[in-house]
Tab-separated table of C-alpha atoms and ligand atoms in Angstrom:
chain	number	residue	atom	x	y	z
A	18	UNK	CA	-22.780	-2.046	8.699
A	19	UNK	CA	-24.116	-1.960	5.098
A	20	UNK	CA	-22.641	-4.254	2.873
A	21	UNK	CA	-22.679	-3.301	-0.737
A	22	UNK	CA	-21.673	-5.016	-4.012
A	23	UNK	CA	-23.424	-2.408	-6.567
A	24	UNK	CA	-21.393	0.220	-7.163
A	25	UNK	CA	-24.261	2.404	-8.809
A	26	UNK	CA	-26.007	1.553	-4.778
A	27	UNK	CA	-22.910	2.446	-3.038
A	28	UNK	CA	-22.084	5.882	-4.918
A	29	UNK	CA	-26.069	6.801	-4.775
A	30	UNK	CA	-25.807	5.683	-0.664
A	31	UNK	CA	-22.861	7.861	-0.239
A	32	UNK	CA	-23.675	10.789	-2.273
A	33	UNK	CA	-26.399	10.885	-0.214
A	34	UNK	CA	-23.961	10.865	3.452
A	35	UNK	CA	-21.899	13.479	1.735
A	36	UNK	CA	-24.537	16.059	1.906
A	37	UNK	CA	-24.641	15.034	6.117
A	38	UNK	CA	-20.713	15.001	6.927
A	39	UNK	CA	-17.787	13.899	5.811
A	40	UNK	CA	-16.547	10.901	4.466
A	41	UNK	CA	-13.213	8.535	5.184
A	42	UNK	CA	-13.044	5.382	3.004
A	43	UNK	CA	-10.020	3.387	3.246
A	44	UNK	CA	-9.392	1.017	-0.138
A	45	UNK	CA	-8.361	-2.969	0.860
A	46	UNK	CA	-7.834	-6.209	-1.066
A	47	UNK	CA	-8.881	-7.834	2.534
A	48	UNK	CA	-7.857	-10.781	4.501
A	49	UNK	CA	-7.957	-7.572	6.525
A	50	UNK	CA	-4.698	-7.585	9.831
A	51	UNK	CA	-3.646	-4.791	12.391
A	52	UNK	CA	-2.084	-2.484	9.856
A	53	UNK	CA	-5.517	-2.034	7.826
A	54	UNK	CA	-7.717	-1.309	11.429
A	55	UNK	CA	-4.980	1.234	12.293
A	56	UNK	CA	-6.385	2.482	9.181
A	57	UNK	CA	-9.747	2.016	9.699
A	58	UNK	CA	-9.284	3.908	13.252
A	59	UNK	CA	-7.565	6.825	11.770
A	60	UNK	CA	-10.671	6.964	8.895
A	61	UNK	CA	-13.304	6.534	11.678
A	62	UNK	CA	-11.685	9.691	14.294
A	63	UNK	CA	-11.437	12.167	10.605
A	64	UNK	CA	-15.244	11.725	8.988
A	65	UNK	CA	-18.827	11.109	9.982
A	66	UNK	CA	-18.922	7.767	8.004
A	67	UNK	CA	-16.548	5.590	7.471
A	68	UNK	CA	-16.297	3.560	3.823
A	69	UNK	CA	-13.771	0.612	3.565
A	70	UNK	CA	-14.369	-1.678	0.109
A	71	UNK	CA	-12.301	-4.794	-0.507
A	72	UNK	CA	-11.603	-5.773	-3.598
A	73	UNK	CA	-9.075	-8.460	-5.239
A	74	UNK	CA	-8.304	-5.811	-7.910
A	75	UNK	CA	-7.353	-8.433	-11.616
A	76	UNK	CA	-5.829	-4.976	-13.379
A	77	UNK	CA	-3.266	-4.733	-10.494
A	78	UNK	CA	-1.767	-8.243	-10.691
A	79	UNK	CA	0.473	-9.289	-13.346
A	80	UNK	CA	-0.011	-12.673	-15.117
A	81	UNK	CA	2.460	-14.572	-13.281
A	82	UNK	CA	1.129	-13.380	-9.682
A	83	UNK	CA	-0.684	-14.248	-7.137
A	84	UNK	CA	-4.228	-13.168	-7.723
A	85	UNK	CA	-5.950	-16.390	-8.029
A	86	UNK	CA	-4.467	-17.306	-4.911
A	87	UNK	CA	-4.640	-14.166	-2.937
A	88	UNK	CA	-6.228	-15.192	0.580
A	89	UNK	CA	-9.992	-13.993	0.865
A	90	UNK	CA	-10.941	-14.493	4.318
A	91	UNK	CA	-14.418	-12.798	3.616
A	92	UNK	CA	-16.741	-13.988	6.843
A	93	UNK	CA	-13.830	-13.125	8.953
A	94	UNK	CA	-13.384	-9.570	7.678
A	95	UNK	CA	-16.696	-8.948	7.488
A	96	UNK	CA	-17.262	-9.518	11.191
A	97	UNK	CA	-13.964	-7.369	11.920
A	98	UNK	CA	-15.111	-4.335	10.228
A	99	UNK	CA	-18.374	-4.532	11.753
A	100	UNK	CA	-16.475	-4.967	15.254
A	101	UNK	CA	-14.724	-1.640	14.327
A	102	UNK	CA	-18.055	-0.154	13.395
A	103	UNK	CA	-17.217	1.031	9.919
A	104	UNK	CA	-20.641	2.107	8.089
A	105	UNK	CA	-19.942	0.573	4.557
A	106	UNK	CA	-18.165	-2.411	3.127
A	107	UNK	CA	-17.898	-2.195	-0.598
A	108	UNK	CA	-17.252	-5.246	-2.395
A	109	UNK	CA	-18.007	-5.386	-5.979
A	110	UNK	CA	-17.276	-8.429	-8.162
A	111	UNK	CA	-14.437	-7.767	-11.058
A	112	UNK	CA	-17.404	-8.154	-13.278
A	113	UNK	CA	-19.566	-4.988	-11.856
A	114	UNK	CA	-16.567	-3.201	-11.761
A	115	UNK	CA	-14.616	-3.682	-15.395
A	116	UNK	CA	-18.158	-4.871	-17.244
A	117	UNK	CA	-17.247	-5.891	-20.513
A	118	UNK	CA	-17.600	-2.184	-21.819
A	119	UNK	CA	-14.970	-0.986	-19.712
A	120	UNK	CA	-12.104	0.772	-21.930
A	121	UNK	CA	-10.275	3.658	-19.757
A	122	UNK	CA	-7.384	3.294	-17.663
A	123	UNK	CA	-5.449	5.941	-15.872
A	124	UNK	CA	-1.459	6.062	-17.023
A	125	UNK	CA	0.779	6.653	-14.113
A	126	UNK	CA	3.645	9.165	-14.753
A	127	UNK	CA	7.496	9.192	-13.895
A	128	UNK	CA	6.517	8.128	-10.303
A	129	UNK	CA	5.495	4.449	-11.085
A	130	UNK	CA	9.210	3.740	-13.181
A	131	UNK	CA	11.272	2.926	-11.069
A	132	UNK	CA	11.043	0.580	-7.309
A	133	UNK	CA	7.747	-1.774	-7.432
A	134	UNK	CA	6.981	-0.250	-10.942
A	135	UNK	CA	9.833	-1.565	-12.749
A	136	UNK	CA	9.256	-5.157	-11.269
A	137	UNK	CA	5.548	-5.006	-11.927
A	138	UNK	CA	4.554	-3.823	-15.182
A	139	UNK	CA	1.486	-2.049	-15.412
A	140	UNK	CA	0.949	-2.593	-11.534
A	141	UNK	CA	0.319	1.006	-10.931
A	142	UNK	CA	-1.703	1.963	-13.818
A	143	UNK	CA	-4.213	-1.139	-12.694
A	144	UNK	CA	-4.294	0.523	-9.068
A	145	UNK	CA	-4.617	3.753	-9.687
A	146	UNK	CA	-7.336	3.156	-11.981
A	147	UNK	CA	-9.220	1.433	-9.022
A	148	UNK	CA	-8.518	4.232	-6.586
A	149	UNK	CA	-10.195	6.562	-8.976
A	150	UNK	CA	-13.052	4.172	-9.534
A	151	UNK	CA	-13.575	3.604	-5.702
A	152	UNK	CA	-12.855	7.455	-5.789
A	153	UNK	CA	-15.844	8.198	-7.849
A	154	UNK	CA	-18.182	5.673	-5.950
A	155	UNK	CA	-17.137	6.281	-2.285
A	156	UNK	CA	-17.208	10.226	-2.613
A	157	UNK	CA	-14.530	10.153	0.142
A	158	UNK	CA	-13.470	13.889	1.590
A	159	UNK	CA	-10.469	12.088	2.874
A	160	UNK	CA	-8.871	8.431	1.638
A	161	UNK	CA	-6.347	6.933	4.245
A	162	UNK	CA	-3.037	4.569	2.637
A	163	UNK	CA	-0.206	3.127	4.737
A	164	UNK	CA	3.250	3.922	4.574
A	165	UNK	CA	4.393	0.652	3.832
A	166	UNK	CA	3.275	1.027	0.259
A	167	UNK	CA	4.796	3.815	-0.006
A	168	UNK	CA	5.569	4.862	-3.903
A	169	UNK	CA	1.626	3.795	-4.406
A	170	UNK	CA	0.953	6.494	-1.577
A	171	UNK	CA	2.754	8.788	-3.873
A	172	UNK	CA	1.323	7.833	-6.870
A	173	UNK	CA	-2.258	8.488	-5.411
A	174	UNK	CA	-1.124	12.041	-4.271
A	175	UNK	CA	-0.225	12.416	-7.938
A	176	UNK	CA	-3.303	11.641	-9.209
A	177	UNK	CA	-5.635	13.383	-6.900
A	178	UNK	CA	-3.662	16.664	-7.568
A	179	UNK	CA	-3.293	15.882	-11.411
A	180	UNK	CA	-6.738	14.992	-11.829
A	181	UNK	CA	-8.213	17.744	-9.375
A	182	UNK	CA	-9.662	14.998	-7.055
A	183	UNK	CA	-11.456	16.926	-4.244
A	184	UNK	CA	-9.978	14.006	-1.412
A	185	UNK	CA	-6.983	14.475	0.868
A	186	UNK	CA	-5.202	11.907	0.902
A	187	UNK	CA	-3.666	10.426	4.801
A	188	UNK	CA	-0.657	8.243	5.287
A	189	UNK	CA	-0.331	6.069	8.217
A	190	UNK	CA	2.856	4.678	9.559
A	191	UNK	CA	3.371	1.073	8.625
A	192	UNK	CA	2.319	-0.866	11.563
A	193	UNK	CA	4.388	-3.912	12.338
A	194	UNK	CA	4.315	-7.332	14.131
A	195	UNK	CA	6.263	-6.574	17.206
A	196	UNK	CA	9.742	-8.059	15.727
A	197	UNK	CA	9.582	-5.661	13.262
A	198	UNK	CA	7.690	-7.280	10.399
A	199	UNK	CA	5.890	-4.987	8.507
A	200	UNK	CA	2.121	-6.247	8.449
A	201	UNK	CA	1.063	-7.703	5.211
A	202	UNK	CA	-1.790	-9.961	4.049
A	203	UNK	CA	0.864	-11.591	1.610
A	204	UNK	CA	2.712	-12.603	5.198
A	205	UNK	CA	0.356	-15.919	4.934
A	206	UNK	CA	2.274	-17.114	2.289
A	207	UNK	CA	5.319	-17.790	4.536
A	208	UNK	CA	6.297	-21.029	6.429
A	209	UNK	CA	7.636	-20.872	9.186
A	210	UNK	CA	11.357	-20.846	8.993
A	211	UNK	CA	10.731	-17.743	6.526
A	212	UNK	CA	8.313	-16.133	9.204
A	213	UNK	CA	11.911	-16.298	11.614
A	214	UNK	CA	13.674	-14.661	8.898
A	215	UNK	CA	11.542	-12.268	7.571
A	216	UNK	CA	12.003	-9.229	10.415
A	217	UNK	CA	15.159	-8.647	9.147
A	218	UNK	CA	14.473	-6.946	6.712
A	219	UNK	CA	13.076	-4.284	8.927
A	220	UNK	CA	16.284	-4.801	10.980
A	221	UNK	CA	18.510	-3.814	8.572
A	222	UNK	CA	16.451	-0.852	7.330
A	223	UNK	CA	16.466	0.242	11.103
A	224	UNK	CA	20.244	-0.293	11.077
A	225	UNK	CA	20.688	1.471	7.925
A	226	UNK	CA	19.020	4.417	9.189
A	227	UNK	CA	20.910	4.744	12.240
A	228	UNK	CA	24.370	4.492	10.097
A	229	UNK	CA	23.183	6.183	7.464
A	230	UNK	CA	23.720	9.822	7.442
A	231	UNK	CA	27.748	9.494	6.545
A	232	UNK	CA	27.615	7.136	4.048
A	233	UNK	CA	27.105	6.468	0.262
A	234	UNK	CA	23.838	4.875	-1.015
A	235	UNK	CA	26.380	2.151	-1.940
A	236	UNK	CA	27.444	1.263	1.372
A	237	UNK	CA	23.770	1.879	2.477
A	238	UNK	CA	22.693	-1.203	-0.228
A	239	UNK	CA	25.765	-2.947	0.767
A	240	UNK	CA	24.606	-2.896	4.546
A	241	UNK	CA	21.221	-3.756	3.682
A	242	UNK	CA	22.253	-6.910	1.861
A	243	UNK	CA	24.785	-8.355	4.350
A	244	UNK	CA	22.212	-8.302	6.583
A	245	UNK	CA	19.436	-9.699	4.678
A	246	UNK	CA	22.002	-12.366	4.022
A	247	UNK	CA	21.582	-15.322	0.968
A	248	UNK	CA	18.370	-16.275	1.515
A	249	UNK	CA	16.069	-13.236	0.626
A	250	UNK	CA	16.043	-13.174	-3.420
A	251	UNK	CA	16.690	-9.605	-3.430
A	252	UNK	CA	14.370	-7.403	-5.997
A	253	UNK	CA	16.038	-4.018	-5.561
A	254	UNK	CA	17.240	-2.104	-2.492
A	255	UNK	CA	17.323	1.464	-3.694
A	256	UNK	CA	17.240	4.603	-1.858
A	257	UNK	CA	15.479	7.672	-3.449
A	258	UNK	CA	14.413	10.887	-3.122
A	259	UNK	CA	10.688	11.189	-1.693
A	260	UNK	CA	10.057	13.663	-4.302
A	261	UNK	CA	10.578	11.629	-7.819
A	262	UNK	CA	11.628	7.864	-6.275
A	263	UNK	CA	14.208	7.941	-8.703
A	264	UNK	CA	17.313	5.960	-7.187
A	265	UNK	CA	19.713	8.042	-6.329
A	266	UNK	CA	23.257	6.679	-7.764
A	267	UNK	CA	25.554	4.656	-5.642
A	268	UNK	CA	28.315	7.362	-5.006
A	269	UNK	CA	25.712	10.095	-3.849
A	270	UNK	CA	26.278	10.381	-0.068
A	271	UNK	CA	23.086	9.860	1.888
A	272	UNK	CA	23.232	13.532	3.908
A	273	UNK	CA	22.951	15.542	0.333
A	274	UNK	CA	19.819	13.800	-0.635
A	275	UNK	CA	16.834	15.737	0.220
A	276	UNK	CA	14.325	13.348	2.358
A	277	UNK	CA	16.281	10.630	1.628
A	278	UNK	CA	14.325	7.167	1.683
A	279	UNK	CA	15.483	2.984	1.611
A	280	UNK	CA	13.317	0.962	-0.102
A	281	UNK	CA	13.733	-3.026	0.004
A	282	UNK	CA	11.468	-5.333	-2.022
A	283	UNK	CA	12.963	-9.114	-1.398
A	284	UNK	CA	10.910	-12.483	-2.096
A	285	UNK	CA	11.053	-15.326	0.925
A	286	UNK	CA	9.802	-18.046	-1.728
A	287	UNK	CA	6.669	-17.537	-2.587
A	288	UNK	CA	5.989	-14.246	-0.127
A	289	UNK	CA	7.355	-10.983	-1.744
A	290	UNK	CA	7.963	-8.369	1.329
A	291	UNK	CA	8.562	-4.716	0.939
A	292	UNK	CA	9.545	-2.392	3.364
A	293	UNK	CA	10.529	1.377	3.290
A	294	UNK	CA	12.551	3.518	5.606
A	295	UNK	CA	13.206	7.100	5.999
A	296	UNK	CA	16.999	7.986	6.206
A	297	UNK	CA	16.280	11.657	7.729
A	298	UNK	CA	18.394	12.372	10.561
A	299	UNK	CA	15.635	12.102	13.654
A	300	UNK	CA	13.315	10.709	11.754
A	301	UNK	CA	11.014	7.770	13.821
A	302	UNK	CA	11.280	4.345	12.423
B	668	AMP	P1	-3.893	-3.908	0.786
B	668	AMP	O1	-5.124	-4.570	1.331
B	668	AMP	O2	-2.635	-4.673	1.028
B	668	AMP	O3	-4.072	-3.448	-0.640
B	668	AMP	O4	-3.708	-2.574	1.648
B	668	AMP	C1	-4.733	-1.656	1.832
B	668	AMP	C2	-4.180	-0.431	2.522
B	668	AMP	O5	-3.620	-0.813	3.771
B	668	AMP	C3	-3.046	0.263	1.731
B	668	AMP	O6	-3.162	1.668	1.889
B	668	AMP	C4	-1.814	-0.264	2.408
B	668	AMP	O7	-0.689	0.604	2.299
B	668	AMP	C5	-2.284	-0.333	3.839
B	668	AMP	N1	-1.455	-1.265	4.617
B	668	AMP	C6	-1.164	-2.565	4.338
B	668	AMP	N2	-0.329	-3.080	5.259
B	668	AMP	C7	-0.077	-2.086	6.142
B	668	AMP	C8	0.723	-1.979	7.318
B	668	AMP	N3	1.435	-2.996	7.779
B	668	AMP	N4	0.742	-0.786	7.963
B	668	AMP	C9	0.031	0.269	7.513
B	668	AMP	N5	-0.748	0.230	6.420
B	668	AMP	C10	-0.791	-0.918	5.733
């Protein structure tokens, strides 16, 4: 595996693989679990070469989160991408990448208003401006994001058909510890009487979807908090439309909602979980 900080190196290294096969490249902030090799797997079966870059991304995080102490496990990622034989680790320093000349940032639309957006000012526009800079020196044909983030999934889709991006863009299923927990490198942060409560969150979306094709998006939030119970500081449980990720108000009934879908961000202390859930009849959790 090549490991590359330049980003001038990496883009001329894969504009050169381009012109041999495709390309998968699958953007991290590391300390790398399960739900990022799924990734990595799906990347590695679609392309020739596969291109994963971690980066702690500073334009992302807001001044009152946890960038400085976002865990970087480097040796131990390293050795478990090489282990699932990916050809190129990108890591850049925040210095290479935003050099004191950097000006541009890409402005995320309607998409990035309302959910994680609203919480996190400016959250999106630092990430999609990333994505298109990783974009640019990856030359990916096809860039795979999880599920579990799943309004910046949408956002990305957004920009690569705003901006005429010539990458298709995968989503994998969120993969999960096996009582549910969705899998999350911010899942370090909890101790462990939070680590026994934090599945239920994905227990109550599971819940909610089985219950949820006769009720109101009222009753839906209702459900969702009774479970979580008084311990979760609640962000916002919202269901919305796929489409826009508007939330839908609380008297619309669930069934005339087109692809319906419950989103729950909640903070266990210093952890804040998110989790999504499709309310389509038949839908898979
Ligand atoms: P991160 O390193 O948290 O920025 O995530 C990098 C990529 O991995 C993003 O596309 C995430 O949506 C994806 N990802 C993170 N956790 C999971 C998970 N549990 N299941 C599937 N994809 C995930």
């Amino acid at each position: 595996m090549l490991i590359l900080n330049s980003p001038e190196i990496a883009q001329a290294t894969c504009l050169r693989w381009k012109t041999e096969g495709k390309i998968a490249f699958v953007p991290t902030m590391g300390c790398l679990h399960a739900g990022h090799v799924a990734l990595i797997r799906l990347a590695k079966s679609l392309a020739e070469r596969t291109v994963v870059s971690i980066f702690v991304n500073p334009l992302q995080f807001g001044p009152n989160e946890d960038m400085a102490s976002y865990p970087r496990p480097y040796e131990t990622d390293q050795a478990l991408l090489r282990e699932e034989g990916v050809d190129l680790l990108v890591t850049p320093s925040a210095e290479e990448l935003y050099p004191q000349s950097f000006q541009c940032r890409v402005q995320s639309g309607m998409l990035a208003t309302h959910l994680c957006g609203a919480s996190r000012p400016g959250h999106f526009d630092g990430v999609l401006t990333v994505v298109l800079k990783f974009f640019s020196i990856c030359q990916p044909d096809i860039a795979i994001f999880g599920e579990k983030d799943f309004q910046q999934l949408t956002l990305i889709q957004q920009m690569v058909n705003d901006f005429n991006l010539p990458v298709s863009v995968i989503s994998h299923p969120t993969v999960r510890e096996e009582n549910g927990l969705a899998l999350s490198s911010r899942n370090c942060y909890l101790l462990p009487d939070e680590r026994a409560l934090a599945p239920r969150i994905h227990q109550a979306l599971l819940d909610a979807q089985r219950r949820a094709s006769l009720m109101s998006v009222d009753a839906v939030s209702k459900l969702v908090r009774e479970k979580l119970g008084t311990q979760f500081q609640i962000d916002y449980i919202s269901v919305c439309a796929e489409n826009d990720l508007i939330p839908q108000n609380d008297s619309q009934l669930i069934s005339a909602i087109e692809r319906p879908r419950l989103f729950v961000a909640a903070r266990l202390d210093k952890a804040r979980l998110i989790d999504n859930i499709s309310l389509m009849p038949n839908e898979k959790p």
